[in-house]
Tab-separated table of C-alpha atoms and ligand atoms in Angstrom:
chain	number	residue	atom	x	y	z
A	1	MET	CA	26.084	-8.905	24.677
A	2	SER	CA	26.869	-12.520	24.054
A	3	GLY	CA	26.965	-13.636	20.567
A	4	ASN	CA	27.134	-10.122	19.172
A	5	GLY	CA	30.787	-9.317	19.845
A	6	ASP	CA	31.362	-5.677	20.270
A	7	ARG	CA	28.251	-4.760	18.918
A	8	LEU	CA	26.261	-1.799	20.347
A	9	VAL	CA	22.620	-3.085	20.693
A	10	GLN	CA	19.970	-0.203	21.892
A	11	LEU	CA	16.916	-1.927	23.248
A	12	GLY	CA	13.408	-0.231	21.908
A	13	ARG	CA	12.950	2.563	24.578
A	14	ARG	CA	9.319	1.824	24.723
A	15	ARG	CA	7.884	-1.619	25.602
A	16	PHE	CA	4.031	-0.817	25.530
A	17	LEU	CA	3.690	-4.073	23.886
A	18	GLY	CA	5.342	-7.102	25.630
A	19	ALA	CA	5.979	-9.684	22.983
A	20	ALA	CA	3.712	-12.760	23.596
A	21	GLY	CA	5.856	-15.186	25.697
A	22	ALA	CA	7.950	-17.435	23.496
A	23	GLY	CA	7.104	-20.273	26.050
A	24	ALA	CA	9.076	-23.242	26.141
A	25	VAL	CA	10.929	-24.010	23.376
A	26	ALA	CA	8.942	-26.710	22.326
A	27	SER	CA	10.857	-29.715	20.562
A	28	ALA	CA	13.895	-30.153	18.365
A	29	LEU	CA	12.081	-32.526	16.165
A	30	GLY	CA	11.644	-29.716	13.906
A	31	PRO	CA	8.225	-28.860	11.761
A	32	GLY	CA	5.471	-31.258	12.895
A	33	ALA	CA	6.999	-31.745	16.269
A	34	THR	CA	4.793	-34.476	17.717
A	35	ARG	CA	6.006	-37.758	16.729
A	36	ALA	CA	2.795	-40.675	16.574
A	37	GLY	CA	2.924	-42.554	19.762
A	38	ALA	CA	5.743	-40.286	21.428
A	39	SER	CA	3.957	-39.793	24.590
A	40	GLY	CA	0.825	-41.417	24.830
A	41	PRO	CA	-2.130	-41.241	22.547
A	42	ASP	CA	-3.097	-37.501	20.927
A	43	PRO	CA	-6.791	-36.902	21.512
A	44	ALA	CA	-6.613	-34.678	18.594
A	45	ILE	CA	-6.143	-37.970	16.535
A	46	THR	CA	-7.861	-40.464	18.729
A	47	GLU	CA	-11.141	-38.797	19.456
A	48	VAL	CA	-14.118	-37.710	17.650
A	49	GLN	CA	-13.710	-33.759	17.805
A	50	ASP	CA	-17.201	-31.566	18.373
A	51	TRP	CA	-17.259	-30.278	15.134
A	52	ALA	CA	-17.378	-33.705	13.534
A	53	ARG	CA	-20.359	-34.943	15.696
A	54	SER	CA	-23.193	-32.363	14.328
A	55	LEU	CA	-23.911	-30.893	11.098
A	56	GLY	CA	-22.287	-26.998	10.713
A	57	ASP	CA	-23.836	-23.978	9.256
A	58	GLY	CA	-25.722	-24.365	5.848
A	59	VAL	CA	-24.733	-22.139	2.823
A	60	ALA	CA	-25.571	-18.515	3.023
A	61	VAL	CA	-25.725	-18.843	6.822
A	62	ARG	CA	-23.002	-16.493	6.663
A	63	PRO	CA	-24.269	-14.612	3.392
A	64	TYR	CA	-20.820	-12.802	3.714
A	65	GLY	CA	-17.636	-14.708	4.778
A	66	LYS	CA	-15.857	-13.699	7.718
A	67	PRO	CA	-12.383	-15.381	9.271
A	68	SER	CA	-12.559	-18.326	11.397
A	69	THR	CA	-13.489	-17.193	14.959
A	70	PHE	CA	-9.769	-18.733	16.253
A	71	GLU	CA	-8.590	-15.882	14.089
A	72	LYS	CA	-10.180	-12.939	16.411
A	73	HIS	CA	-6.871	-11.610	17.399
A	74	VAL	CA	-5.669	-10.901	13.760
A	75	ILE	CA	-6.608	-7.312	13.454
A	76	ARG	CA	-5.771	-3.889	12.921
A	77	ARG	CA	-4.256	-2.228	15.959
A	78	ASP	CA	-3.847	1.539	16.922
A	79	VAL	CA	-1.515	2.926	19.501
A	80	GLU	CA	-3.234	5.418	21.797
A	81	TRP	CA	-1.136	7.869	22.749
A	82	LEU	CA	0.347	8.723	18.941
A	83	THR	CA	-2.773	10.868	18.422
A	84	ALA	CA	-5.283	12.975	19.865
A	85	SER	CA	-8.192	11.786	18.315
A	86	ARG	CA	-9.226	8.637	16.772
A	87	GLU	CA	-10.911	10.709	13.822
A	88	SER	CA	-7.332	11.855	12.687
A	89	SER	CA	-5.306	8.834	13.121
A	90	VAL	CA	-4.068	5.413	12.082
A	91	SER	CA	-4.416	1.900	12.296
A	92	PHE	CA	-1.940	-0.594	11.497
A	93	THR	CA	-1.776	-3.522	9.451
A	94	PRO	CA	-1.110	-6.935	11.397
A	95	LEU	CA	1.889	-7.565	8.766
A	96	HIS	CA	3.319	-10.260	11.152
A	97	GLN	CA	0.162	-12.564	10.932
A	98	LEU	CA	-0.076	-12.085	7.019
A	99	ASP	CA	1.649	-14.027	4.305
A	100	GLY	CA	1.778	-13.875	0.609
A	101	VAL	CA	1.436	-10.306	-1.168
A	102	ILE	CA	-2.059	-9.139	-0.878
A	103	THR	CA	-3.323	-7.641	2.264
A	104	PRO	CA	-6.958	-8.790	3.050
A	105	SER	CA	-9.290	-5.825	2.724
A	106	GLY	CA	-10.497	-5.863	6.276
A	107	LEU	CA	-6.917	-5.588	7.556
A	108	CYS	CA	-5.678	-2.657	5.490
A	109	PHE	CA	-3.969	0.037	7.535
A	110	GLU	CA	-6.313	3.289	7.646
A	111	ARG	CA	-5.249	6.754	7.741
A	112	HIS	CA	-7.968	9.474	8.187
A	113	HIS	CA	-7.494	13.024	8.609
A	114	ALA	CA	-11.061	13.451	9.621
A	115	GLY	CA	-12.725	9.922	10.169
A	116	ILE	CA	-14.188	7.904	7.544
A	117	ALA	CA	-16.932	9.704	5.252
A	118	GLU	CA	-19.598	7.037	4.719
A	119	ILE	CA	-20.672	8.147	1.045
A	120	ASP	CA	-23.901	7.038	-0.921
A	121	PRO	CA	-22.416	6.293	-4.235
A	122	ALA	CA	-25.631	7.479	-5.919
A	123	LYS	CA	-24.941	10.999	-4.753
A	124	HIS	CA	-21.327	10.765	-5.304
A	125	ARG	CA	-19.763	12.759	-8.114
A	126	LEU	CA	-16.017	13.391	-9.944
A	127	MET	CA	-15.940	16.832	-11.136
A	128	ILE	CA	-12.861	17.626	-13.336
A	129	ASN	CA	-12.192	21.474	-13.985
A	130	GLY	CA	-9.534	24.009	-14.426
A	131	LEU	CA	-7.341	24.404	-17.524
A	132	VAL	CA	-9.224	21.959	-19.488
A	133	GLU	CA	-11.078	21.929	-22.932
A	134	ARG	CA	-14.441	20.594	-21.020
A	135	GLN	CA	-14.921	20.973	-17.375
A	136	MET	CA	-16.833	17.522	-16.439
A	137	VAL	CA	-18.845	16.065	-13.637
A	138	TYR	CA	-18.795	12.160	-13.827
A	139	THR	CA	-21.267	9.788	-11.828
A	140	LEU	CA	-19.690	6.367	-10.940
A	141	GLU	CA	-21.775	4.672	-13.493
A	142	ASP	CA	-20.286	7.061	-16.233
A	143	LEU	CA	-16.882	5.771	-14.821
A	144	LYS	CA	-17.867	2.264	-15.116
A	145	ARG	CA	-18.923	2.761	-18.931
A	146	PHE	CA	-14.987	4.132	-20.026
A	147	PRO	CA	-13.357	1.717	-22.227
A	148	GLY	CA	-9.822	0.655	-21.043
A	149	ARG	CA	-10.582	-0.371	-17.206
A	150	VAL	CA	-7.470	-1.953	-15.772
A	151	ASN	CA	-6.443	-4.380	-12.576
A	152	ARG	CA	-3.335	-3.250	-10.983
A	153	VAL	CA	-1.337	-4.656	-7.717
A	154	HIS	CA	0.046	-1.778	-5.783
A	155	PHE	CA	1.403	-1.315	-2.413
A	156	LEU	CA	0.328	2.203	-0.447
A	157	GLU	CA	2.892	3.432	2.159
A	158	CYS	CA	2.080	6.480	4.155
A	159	VAL	CA	4.916	8.433	4.290
A	160	ALA	CA	5.149	8.681	7.694
A	161	ASN	CA	5.606	4.806	8.219
A	162	SER	CA	8.225	4.080	10.636
A	163	GLY	CA	8.470	8.031	11.436
A	164	MET	CA	8.697	6.835	14.866
A	165	GLU	CA	11.855	5.102	14.872
A	166	TRP	CA	13.844	8.103	13.372
A	167	ARG	CA	15.693	8.746	16.882
A	168	GLY	CA	15.875	5.160	17.839
A	169	ALA	CA	14.086	2.063	18.333
A	170	GLN	CA	10.589	2.454	19.591
A	171	LEU	CA	7.622	0.456	19.171
A	172	ASN	CA	7.930	-3.120	19.686
A	173	GLY	CA	6.420	-5.200	16.730
A	174	CYS	CA	6.478	-4.846	12.851
A	175	GLN	CA	2.712	-3.936	12.905
A	176	PHE	CA	3.498	-0.566	14.785
A	177	THR	CA	7.018	0.283	13.118
A	178	HIS	CA	5.929	-0.801	9.448
A	179	GLY	CA	2.384	-1.479	8.993
A	180	MET	CA	1.304	1.771	7.359
A	181	VAL	CA	1.575	-0.221	4.174
A	182	HIS	CA	-0.937	-2.437	2.117
A	183	ASN	CA	-1.029	-4.182	-1.161
A	184	VAL	CA	-4.172	-4.757	-2.911
A	185	MET	CA	-5.513	-5.047	-6.610
A	186	TYR	CA	-6.971	-2.109	-7.879
A	187	THR	CA	-9.691	-2.073	-10.423
A	188	GLY	CA	-10.416	1.453	-12.187
A	189	VAL	CA	-9.645	3.350	-15.287
A	190	PRO	CA	-6.599	5.261	-16.210
A	191	LEU	CA	-6.731	8.958	-14.854
A	192	LYS	CA	-5.274	9.888	-18.357
A	193	THR	CA	-8.219	8.609	-20.009
A	194	LEU	CA	-10.270	10.892	-18.009
A	195	LEU	CA	-7.979	13.801	-18.642
A	196	GLU	CA	-8.114	12.847	-22.578
A	197	HIS	CA	-11.820	13.190	-22.176
A	198	CYS	CA	-11.536	16.574	-20.673
A	199	GLY	CA	-8.947	17.544	-22.877
A	200	VAL	CA	-6.071	19.255	-20.852
A	201	ARG	CA	-5.193	22.787	-22.276
A	202	ALA	CA	-1.442	23.239	-23.191
A	203	ASN	CA	-0.710	25.250	-20.292
A	204	GLY	CA	-2.149	22.642	-17.828
A	205	LYS	CA	0.943	21.314	-16.008
A	206	TRP	CA	-0.350	20.280	-12.467
A	207	VAL	CA	-3.124	18.090	-11.286
A	208	LEU	CA	-4.864	18.686	-7.574
A	209	ALA	CA	-6.674	15.990	-6.660
A	210	GLU	CA	-9.401	16.628	-3.570
A	211	GLY	CA	-11.368	14.403	-1.405
A	212	GLY	CA	-14.932	14.501	-0.367
A	213	ASP	CA	-14.336	13.718	3.293
A	214	ALA	CA	-14.439	16.812	6.127
A	215	SER	CA	-10.614	16.954	5.635
A	216	THR	CA	-11.036	17.822	2.124
A	217	MET	CA	-7.514	16.363	1.606
A	218	THR	CA	-6.159	18.458	-1.379
A	219	ARG	CA	-2.369	17.227	-2.857
A	220	SER	CA	-0.826	18.636	-6.056
A	221	LEU	CA	0.820	16.174	-8.656
A	222	PRO	CA	2.570	16.861	-11.894
A	223	LEU	CA	0.544	15.960	-15.005
A	224	GLU	CA	3.393	14.046	-16.099
A	225	LYS	CA	2.759	11.485	-13.218
A	226	ALA	CA	-1.050	11.844	-13.849
A	227	LEU	CA	-0.850	10.663	-17.060
A	228	LYS	CA	1.714	7.946	-16.636
A	229	ASP	CA	0.073	5.548	-14.382
A	230	CYS	CA	-2.383	6.868	-11.755
A	231	LEU	CA	-5.670	5.373	-11.781
A	232	VAL	CA	-9.367	6.442	-10.730
A	233	VAL	CA	-10.490	3.125	-8.923
A	234	TRP	CA	-13.766	2.121	-7.540
A	235	ALA	CA	-12.602	-1.523	-6.340
A	236	MET	CA	-9.806	-3.348	-4.152
A	237	ASN	CA	-9.397	-6.923	-4.288
A	238	GLY	CA	-12.578	-7.693	-6.620
A	239	GLU	CA	-15.144	-5.751	-4.482
A	240	ALA	CA	-16.174	-2.182	-3.959
A	241	LEU	CA	-13.525	-0.259	-2.215
A	242	ARG	CA	-14.375	-0.407	1.389
A	243	PRO	CA	-15.368	2.763	3.167
A	244	GLU	CA	-12.059	3.085	4.941
A	245	GLN	CA	-10.291	3.241	1.782
A	246	GLY	CA	-12.222	5.858	0.388
A	247	TYR	CA	-15.655	4.281	-1.165
A	248	PRO	CA	-17.021	5.007	-3.555
A	249	LEU	CA	-13.679	6.378	-5.350
A	250	ARG	CA	-10.232	6.657	-4.679
A	251	LEU	CA	-7.196	7.817	-6.615
A	252	ALA	CA	-4.340	5.785	-7.092
A	253	VAL	CA	-0.659	7.111	-7.285
A	254	PRO	CA	1.572	3.940	-7.733
A	255	GLY	CA	4.876	4.257	-6.087
A	256	TRP	CA	4.260	7.722	-4.445
A	257	GLU	CA	3.485	9.011	-1.008
A	258	GLY	CA	0.244	7.426	0.445
A	259	ASN	CA	-1.106	10.951	1.315
A	260	MET	CA	-1.427	11.499	-2.438
A	261	TRP	CA	-3.927	8.708	-2.973
A	262	VAL	CA	-6.812	10.951	-2.139
A	263	LYS	CA	-9.882	9.108	-0.847
A	264	TRP	CA	-13.487	9.692	-1.495
A	265	LEU	CA	-12.209	11.278	-4.557
A	266	ARG	CA	-14.458	14.365	-5.623
A	267	ARG	CA	-12.536	16.647	-7.782
A	268	ILE	CA	-9.602	17.214	-10.072
A	269	GLU	CA	-8.272	20.580	-11.178
A	270	ILE	CA	-5.826	21.059	-13.765
A	271	GLY	CA	-3.355	24.151	-13.191
A	272	ASP	CA	0.029	25.679	-14.312
A	273	GLN	CA	1.423	25.340	-11.047
A	274	PRO	CA	1.373	23.504	-7.734
A	275	TRP	CA	-1.352	24.498	-5.320
A	276	HIS	CA	1.275	24.312	-1.916
A	277	GLN	CA	-1.716	23.070	-0.003
A	278	ARG	CA	-1.103	22.343	4.134
A	279	GLU	CA	-0.346	18.574	3.001
A	280	GLU	CA	2.566	19.262	0.944
A	281	THR	CA	4.126	22.657	3.011
A	282	SER	CA	3.844	21.805	6.844
A	283	LYS	CA	3.170	18.654	6.539
A	284	TYR	CA	4.722	15.785	4.326
A	285	THR	CA	8.188	17.923	4.180
A	286	ASP	CA	10.964	16.777	5.902
A	287	LEU	CA	13.127	19.189	7.965
A	288	LEU	CA	16.905	18.834	7.673
A	289	ALA	CA	19.430	19.536	10.377
A	290	ASP	CA	19.996	23.100	8.753
A	291	GLY	CA	16.631	24.189	9.129
A	292	ARG	CA	15.739	23.724	5.374
A	293	ALA	CA	13.089	21.363	4.087
A	294	ARG	CA	12.769	18.877	1.442
A	295	ARG	CA	9.649	19.214	-0.216
A	296	PHE	CA	7.742	17.329	-2.943
A	297	THR	CA	9.682	14.074	-1.910
A	298	TRP	CA	6.960	12.031	-3.637
A	299	ILE	CA	8.641	8.848	-4.294
A	300	MET	CA	8.866	6.128	-1.907
A	301	ASP	CA	12.083	4.688	-1.819
A	302	ALA	CA	12.908	0.795	-1.542
A	303	LYS	CA	12.192	-0.857	2.179
A	304	SER	CA	11.814	-4.159	3.757
A	305	VAL	CA	10.887	-5.748	7.028
A	306	VAL	CA	11.063	-9.317	8.471
A	307	THR	CA	7.584	-10.149	9.671
A	308	ASN	CA	8.666	-13.283	11.003
A	309	PRO	CA	10.563	-13.338	13.724
A	310	SER	CA	9.661	-10.239	15.211
A	311	PRO	CA	8.696	-8.783	18.556
A	312	GLN	CA	4.885	-10.082	18.101
A	313	ALA	CA	5.780	-12.982	16.351
A	314	PRO	CA	8.628	-15.054	18.447
A	315	ILE	CA	10.348	-17.610	17.452
A	316	ARG	CA	8.851	-20.746	19.315
A	317	HIS	CA	11.079	-23.699	18.481
A	318	LYS	CA	14.544	-24.748	17.913
A	319	GLY	CA	15.397	-26.737	14.713
A	320	PRO	CA	13.946	-25.589	11.088
A	321	ALA	CA	12.766	-21.975	11.219
A	322	VAL	CA	11.156	-20.079	8.315
A	323	LEU	CA	12.296	-16.371	8.026
A	324	SER	CA	9.864	-14.107	6.140
A	325	GLY	CA	9.176	-10.755	5.363
A	326	ILE	CA	8.090	-8.314	2.589
A	327	ALA	CA	9.858	-5.956	0.424
A	328	TRP	CA	8.818	-2.918	-2.012
A	329	SER	CA	9.942	0.126	-3.862
A	330	GLY	CA	8.116	2.946	-5.380
A	331	ARG	CA	10.794	3.196	-8.415
A	332	GLY	CA	10.088	-0.115	-9.925
A	333	ALA	CA	10.472	-3.630	-9.104
A	334	ILE	CA	12.423	-5.696	-6.109
A	335	GLN	CA	15.006	-7.289	-7.642
A	336	ARG	CA	16.980	-8.725	-4.473
A	337	VAL	CA	16.429	-9.175	-0.963
A	338	ASP	CA	19.255	-9.911	1.389
A	339	VAL	CA	18.756	-11.274	5.132
A	340	THR	CA	21.036	-11.507	8.070
A	341	LEU	CA	21.048	-13.391	11.213
A	342	ASP	CA	24.253	-11.640	12.695
A	343	GLY	CA	23.635	-8.259	12.426
A	344	GLY	CA	25.092	-7.518	8.927
A	345	ARG	CA	28.497	-9.966	9.292
A	346	ASN	CA	27.059	-12.385	6.927
A	347	TRP	CA	24.493	-11.493	4.282
A	348	ARG	CA	22.566	-14.086	2.363
A	349	HIS	CA	19.943	-13.838	-0.816
A	350	ALA	CA	16.686	-14.340	0.341
A	351	ARG	CA	14.079	-16.483	-1.902
A	352	ILE	CA	11.461	-14.180	-3.344
A	353	ASP	CA	8.118	-16.140	-4.045
A	354	GLY	CA	5.110	-15.087	-5.804
A	355	SER	CA	4.725	-12.442	-7.964
A	356	ALA	CA	7.409	-9.471	-8.097
A	357	LEU	CA	5.395	-6.904	-9.851
A	358	PRO	CA	6.774	-3.481	-9.958
A	359	LEU	CA	5.267	-1.019	-7.439
A	360	SER	CA	3.944	-3.692	-5.283
A	361	LEU	CA	5.012	-5.798	-2.178
A	362	VAL	CA	7.122	-8.535	-2.510
A	363	ARG	CA	7.474	-11.708	-0.129
A	364	PHE	CA	10.750	-13.428	0.771
A	365	TYR	CA	11.510	-16.239	2.720
A	366	ALA	CA	14.783	-17.211	4.128
A	367	GLU	CA	15.145	-21.036	5.676
A	368	PHE	CA	17.483	-21.327	8.511
A	369	ASP	CA	17.842	-23.651	11.643
A	370	TRP	CA	17.808	-22.210	15.019
A	371	ASN	CA	19.945	-23.531	17.896
A	372	GLY	CA	18.864	-21.042	20.554
A	373	GLU	CA	21.381	-18.533	20.015
A	374	GLU	CA	20.990	-14.693	19.634
A	375	LEU	CA	20.244	-13.308	16.491
A	376	LEU	CA	20.347	-9.730	15.279
A	377	VAL	CA	17.933	-10.272	12.109
A	378	GLN	CA	17.925	-7.762	9.075
A	379	SER	CA	16.653	-7.669	5.660
A	380	ARG	CA	18.017	-5.037	3.080
A	381	ALA	CA	16.001	-4.447	-0.317
A	382	ILE	CA	17.503	-3.730	-3.693
A	383	ASP	CA	15.275	-2.439	-6.344
A	384	ASP	CA	15.754	-2.653	-10.352
A	385	THR	CA	17.473	0.876	-10.371
A	386	GLY	CA	20.053	-0.708	-8.304
A	387	TYR	CA	18.846	1.552	-5.174
A	388	VAL	CA	20.321	-0.343	-1.965
A	389	GLN	CA	17.823	0.243	1.088
A	390	PRO	CA	20.060	2.128	3.544
A	391	THR	CA	20.823	1.596	6.987
A	392	LYS	CA	19.250	4.075	9.738
A	393	ASP	CA	22.681	5.572	10.252
A	394	GLU	CA	23.149	6.348	6.719
A	395	LEU	CA	19.910	7.910	6.595
A	396	ARG	CA	20.543	10.113	9.299
A	397	LYS	CA	23.651	11.339	8.121
A	398	VAL	CA	21.878	12.692	4.982
A	399	ARG	CA	18.805	13.828	6.538
A	400	GLY	CA	19.659	14.461	10.156
A	401	THR	CA	16.942	13.818	13.268
A	402	ASN	CA	14.556	16.251	12.662
A	403	SER	CA	12.434	14.360	10.196
A	404	ILE	CA	9.455	12.298	10.650
A	405	TYR	CA	8.756	10.952	7.075
A	406	HIS	CA	10.538	8.676	4.105
A	407	ASN	CA	12.149	6.302	6.947
A	408	ASN	CA	13.025	3.393	4.760
A	409	GLY	CA	16.187	2.588	6.957
A	410	ILE	CA	17.261	-1.204	7.665
A	411	GLN	CA	15.130	-2.410	10.560
A	412	THR	CA	16.942	-4.717	13.136
A	413	TRP	CA	15.106	-7.357	15.303
A	414	LEU	CA	17.139	-9.030	18.496
A	415	VAL	CA	16.048	-12.493	18.983
A	416	ARG	CA	16.882	-13.547	22.518
A	417	THR	CA	17.980	-16.960	23.525
A	418	SER	CA	14.358	-17.640	25.105
A	419	GLY	CA	12.880	-17.037	21.151
A	420	GLU	CA	11.472	-13.418	22.224
A	421	THR	CA	12.305	-10.851	19.987
A	422	GLU	CA	12.814	-7.084	20.327
A	423	ASN	CA	13.166	-3.956	18.604
A	424	VAL	CA	16.651	-2.543	18.653
A	425	GLU	CA	19.097	-0.484	16.483
A	426	ILE	CA	22.683	-1.476	15.991
A	427	SER	CA	25.461	0.657	14.830
B	1	LIG	N1	-7.859	11.182	1.573
B	1	LIG	C1	-8.578	11.855	2.039
B	1	LIG	N2	-9.819	12.116	1.521
B	1	LIG	N3	-8.861	12.015	3.564
B	1	LIG	C2	-7.444	11.491	4.237
B	1	LIG	O1	-7.310	11.541	5.438
B	1	LIG	N4	-5.277	10.310	4.275
B	1	LIG	C3	-4.625	10.194	3.132
B	1	LIG	C4	-4.692	9.456	2.070
B	1	LIG	N5	-5.657	9.932	1.817
B	1	LIG	C5	-6.551	10.788	3.340
B	1	LIG	C6	-6.602	10.350	2.048
B	1	LIG	C7	-3.175	9.253	3.834
B	1	LIG	S1	-1.877	10.271	5.016
B	1	LIG	C8	-2.869	8.234	3.476
B	1	LIG	S2	-1.383	7.264	4.353
B	1	LIG	C9	-3.605	7.450	3.106
B	1	LIG	O2	-4.833	7.813	2.225
B	1	LIG	C10	-3.857	6.077	3.500
B	1	LIG	O3	-4.745	5.014	3.036
B	1	LIG	P1	-5.560	4.167	3.504
B	1	LIG	O4	-6.722	4.594	4.694
B	1	LIG	O5	-6.237	3.259	2.519
B	1	LIG	O6	-4.626	3.072	4.208
B	2	LIG	CO1	-0.185	9.258	5.182
């Protein structure tokens, strides 16, 4: 492989999605590459366009705004062969088409175990029972009258994100390899406030969260976490939760496995030990090489991915290029992101721009000149606990190859001389 010396490059095994052809590398002029007068008059400049000849839609013709029709390719996508049904399945966030740190509500990946529950908020209740002084049933209106409402930006990552990649490069696109993550602003009340209202008994040490959908999703979490930063939320990005994200009520468990963020939240029970539900025993545990399984691996370790370039977003121009990506950590704030264009021989610090909040996505950029050479692009996140995102080989050394969950290994994209980009692994 020219340009990559003796690196062993394994191409993605399953290329079910061809990268949109990179097309001819247009011009070496750099950004804004059409020079006035370069090749005759440009009709985009010299002609009156259709949209300037007549009046457009008036106000409130579109009472709820939608993206431009020219953006209709920016959508959640699923992978048909991945699951047996659409009701227990996943759709992926189009990370390569987004920027900044906030995921638009309509593009947040979805993971349902029994489809979307369409809940009438007037009929929805949250019950708190078990080891409490006062068992309570709240309506949504009751919850909205609690003092101490908060707004917090947090990432939610499904613990199965990148799970298909454990045994080698598999899916050709960061939407599919890393798209089970979203980052929105939540509004709600701290779970602590509600638990104080009910009065947790001295022997209460564990919290069970239960969903109101047909899967009755249930997970145990330690009381300590519930009191620390968990939220009972009813809004995302300033408006009511979307049905896909648990309307009218969901639990937020910042930095921890997405599975614990119970949607359509209907009940919280306090107990003195974990319940060992299906989703914390046969599922969401990590089988090691020796047959033992890790359990209660709640925290999502630091991770990052370059979203541009990537297989669905090849490089189309020589000259100045902007590498962009996202990083996050369930242990705190991202402190630094390193990027390499040559498979790890040389690393440089990426530029983190915008807010770098703890337990939230951060956006990074690294500007470079592309001269049409082959690249092996990687990013590596470091959080404020000093944790460094591992390589996939390092992960496998500790965890073996039986795992699905908690794959936070460094992703490699091979950019070919045409600009087309592929999911590969290097060792
Ligand atoms: N809560 C309920 N009630 N039912 C579910 O199927 N799926 C869980 C979690 N909470 C689920 C649930 C899983 S596995 C994940 S990763 C997240 O919700 C996904 O949240 P999202 O659909 O908002 O992306
Ligand atoms: Co999940």
